[in-house]
mmCIF file of C-alpha atoms in Angstrom:
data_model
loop_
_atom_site.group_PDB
_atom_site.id
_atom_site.type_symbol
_atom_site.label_atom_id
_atom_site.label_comp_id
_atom_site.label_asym_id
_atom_site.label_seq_id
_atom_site.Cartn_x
_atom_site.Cartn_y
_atom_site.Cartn_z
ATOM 1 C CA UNK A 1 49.402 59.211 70.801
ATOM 2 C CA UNK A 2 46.306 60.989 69.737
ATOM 3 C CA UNK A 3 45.660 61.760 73.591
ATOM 4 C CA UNK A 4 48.982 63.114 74.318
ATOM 5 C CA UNK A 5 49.315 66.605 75.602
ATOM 6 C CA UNK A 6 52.282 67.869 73.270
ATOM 7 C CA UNK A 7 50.538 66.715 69.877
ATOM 8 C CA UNK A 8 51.270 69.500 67.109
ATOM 9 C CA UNK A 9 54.057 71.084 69.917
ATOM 10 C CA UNK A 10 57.494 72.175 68.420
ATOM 11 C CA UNK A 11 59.143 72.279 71.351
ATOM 12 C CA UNK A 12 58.935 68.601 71.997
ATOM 13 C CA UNK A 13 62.279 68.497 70.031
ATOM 14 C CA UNK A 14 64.089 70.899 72.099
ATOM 15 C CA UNK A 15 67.065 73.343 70.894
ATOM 16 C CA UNK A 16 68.019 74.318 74.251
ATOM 17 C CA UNK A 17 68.072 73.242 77.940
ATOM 18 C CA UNK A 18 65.260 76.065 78.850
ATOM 19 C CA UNK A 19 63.044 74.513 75.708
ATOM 20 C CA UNK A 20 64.031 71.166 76.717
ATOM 21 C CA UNK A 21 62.268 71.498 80.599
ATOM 22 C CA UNK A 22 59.361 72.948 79.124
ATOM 23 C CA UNK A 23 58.797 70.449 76.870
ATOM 24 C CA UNK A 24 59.296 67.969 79.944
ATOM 25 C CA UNK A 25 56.685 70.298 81.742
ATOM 26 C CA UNK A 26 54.130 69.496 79.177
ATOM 27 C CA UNK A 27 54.707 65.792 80.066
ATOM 28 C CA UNK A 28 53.727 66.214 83.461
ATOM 29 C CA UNK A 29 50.312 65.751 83.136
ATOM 30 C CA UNK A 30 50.173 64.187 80.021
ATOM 31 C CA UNK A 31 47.391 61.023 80.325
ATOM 32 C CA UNK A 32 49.398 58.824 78.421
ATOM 33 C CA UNK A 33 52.999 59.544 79.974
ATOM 34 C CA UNK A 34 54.240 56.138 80.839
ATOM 35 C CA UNK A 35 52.899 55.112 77.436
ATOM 36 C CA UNK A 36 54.946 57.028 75.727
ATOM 37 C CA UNK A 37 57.777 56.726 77.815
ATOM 38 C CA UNK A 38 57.800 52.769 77.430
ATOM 39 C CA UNK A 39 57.240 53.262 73.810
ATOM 40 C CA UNK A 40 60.680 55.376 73.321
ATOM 41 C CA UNK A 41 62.208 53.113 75.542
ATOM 42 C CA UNK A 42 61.774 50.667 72.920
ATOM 43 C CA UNK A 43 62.892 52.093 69.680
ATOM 44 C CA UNK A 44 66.499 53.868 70.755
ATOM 45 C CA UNK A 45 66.369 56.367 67.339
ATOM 46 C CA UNK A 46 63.610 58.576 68.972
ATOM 47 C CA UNK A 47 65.130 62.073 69.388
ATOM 48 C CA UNK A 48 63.156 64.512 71.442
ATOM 49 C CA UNK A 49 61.279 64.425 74.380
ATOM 50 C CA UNK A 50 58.742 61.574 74.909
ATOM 51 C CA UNK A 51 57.472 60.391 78.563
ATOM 52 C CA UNK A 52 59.142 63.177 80.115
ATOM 53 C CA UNK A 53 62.984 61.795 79.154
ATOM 54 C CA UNK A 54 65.033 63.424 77.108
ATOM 55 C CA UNK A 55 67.629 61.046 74.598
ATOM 56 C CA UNK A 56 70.270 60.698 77.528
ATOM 57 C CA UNK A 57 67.550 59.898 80.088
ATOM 58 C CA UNK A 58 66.270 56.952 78.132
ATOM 59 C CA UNK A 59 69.778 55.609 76.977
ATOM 60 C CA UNK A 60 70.473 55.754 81.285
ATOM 61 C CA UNK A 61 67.423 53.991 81.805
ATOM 62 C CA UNK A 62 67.818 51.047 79.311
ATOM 63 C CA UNK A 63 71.390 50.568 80.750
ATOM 64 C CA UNK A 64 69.475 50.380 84.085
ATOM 65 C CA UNK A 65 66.898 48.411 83.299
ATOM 66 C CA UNK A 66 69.264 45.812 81.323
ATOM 67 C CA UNK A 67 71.735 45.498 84.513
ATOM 68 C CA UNK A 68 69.953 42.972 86.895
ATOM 69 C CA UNK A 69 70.234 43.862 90.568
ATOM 70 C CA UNK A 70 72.911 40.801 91.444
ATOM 71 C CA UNK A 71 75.481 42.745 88.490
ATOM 72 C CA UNK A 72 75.175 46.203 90.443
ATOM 73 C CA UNK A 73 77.706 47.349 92.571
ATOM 74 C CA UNK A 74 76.810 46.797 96.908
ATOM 75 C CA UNK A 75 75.171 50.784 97.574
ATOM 76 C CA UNK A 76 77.489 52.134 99.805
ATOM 77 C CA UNK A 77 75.411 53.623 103.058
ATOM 78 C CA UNK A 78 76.178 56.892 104.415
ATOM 79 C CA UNK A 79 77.508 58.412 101.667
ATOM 80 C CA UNK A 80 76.249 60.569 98.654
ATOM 81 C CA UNK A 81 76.975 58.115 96.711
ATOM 82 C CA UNK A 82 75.096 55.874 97.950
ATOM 83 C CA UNK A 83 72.496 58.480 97.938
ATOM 84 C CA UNK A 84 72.311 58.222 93.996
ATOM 85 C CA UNK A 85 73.123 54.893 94.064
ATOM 86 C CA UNK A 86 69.067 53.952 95.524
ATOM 87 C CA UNK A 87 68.141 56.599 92.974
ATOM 88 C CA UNK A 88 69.565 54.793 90.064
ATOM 89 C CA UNK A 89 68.874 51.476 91.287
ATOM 90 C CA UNK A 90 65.180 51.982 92.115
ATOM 91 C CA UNK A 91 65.912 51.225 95.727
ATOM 92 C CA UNK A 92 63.164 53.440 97.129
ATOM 93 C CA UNK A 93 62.599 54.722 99.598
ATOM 94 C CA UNK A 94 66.545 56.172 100.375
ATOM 95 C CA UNK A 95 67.048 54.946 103.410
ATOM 96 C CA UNK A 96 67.845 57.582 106.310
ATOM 97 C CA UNK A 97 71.308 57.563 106.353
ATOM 98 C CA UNK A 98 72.369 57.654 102.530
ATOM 99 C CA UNK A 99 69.700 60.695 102.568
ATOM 100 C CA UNK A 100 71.359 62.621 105.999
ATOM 101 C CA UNK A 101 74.042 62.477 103.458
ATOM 102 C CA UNK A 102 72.897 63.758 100.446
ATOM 103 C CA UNK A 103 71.229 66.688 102.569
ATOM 104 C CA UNK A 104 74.944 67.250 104.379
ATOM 105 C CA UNK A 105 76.343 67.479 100.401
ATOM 106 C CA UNK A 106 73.870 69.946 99.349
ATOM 107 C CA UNK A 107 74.552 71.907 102.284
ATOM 108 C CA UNK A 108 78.279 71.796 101.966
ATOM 109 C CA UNK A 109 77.459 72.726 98.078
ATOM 110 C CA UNK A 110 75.229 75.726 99.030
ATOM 111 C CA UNK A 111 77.979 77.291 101.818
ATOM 112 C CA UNK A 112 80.685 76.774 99.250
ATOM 113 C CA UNK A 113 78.609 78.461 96.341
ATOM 114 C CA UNK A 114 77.982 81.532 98.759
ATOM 115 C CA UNK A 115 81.209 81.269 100.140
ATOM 116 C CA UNK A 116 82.639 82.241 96.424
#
């Protein structure tokens, strides 16, 4: 802990969303990242920001990590969905058609925003 970049930083128990991504900033390029991350993985009453994950982020990823792949519902291809779904899962890289997708979704996002 001694090498971590946000030691004696208030921020790293944020107030607000804009305090909260610059605390995650900090985390970046923090040496002992995964370290830390794995460490507030393992005790769920951490509040703050530790490996770069805010509270929510780590309750998501114990969920994921608990779920074993044969309990997850089949990724359905082509879709944005299914998109999130290799996200969430870990399935990396997306494969080409679940990301054509997600980059049709954004686009229909970005026309409607400027549309309104």
């Amino acid at each position: 802990m001694e090498q971590a970049e946000c030691v004696g930083l208030d921020i790293m128990v944020p107030d607000t969303a804009e305090q909260s991504k610059q605390a995650q900033a900090v985390c970046v390029e923090c040496p002992v990242r995964s370290e830390c991350m794995e460490y507030a993985l393992a005790d769920p009453g951490l509040v703050g920001i530790w490996g770069g994950m805010t509270s929510r982020e780590r309750r998501q990823e114990r969920q994921r990590r608990d779920v074993k792949p044969s309990q997850r519902k089949p990724i359905k291809h082509g879709t944005d969905g299914g998109y999130h779904a290799h996200r969430r899962h870990g399935v990396l890289p997306v494969c080409p058609e679940c990301s054509r997708a997600h980059a049709d979704a954004v686009a229909e996002h970005k026309a409607t925003k400027e549309a309104a």
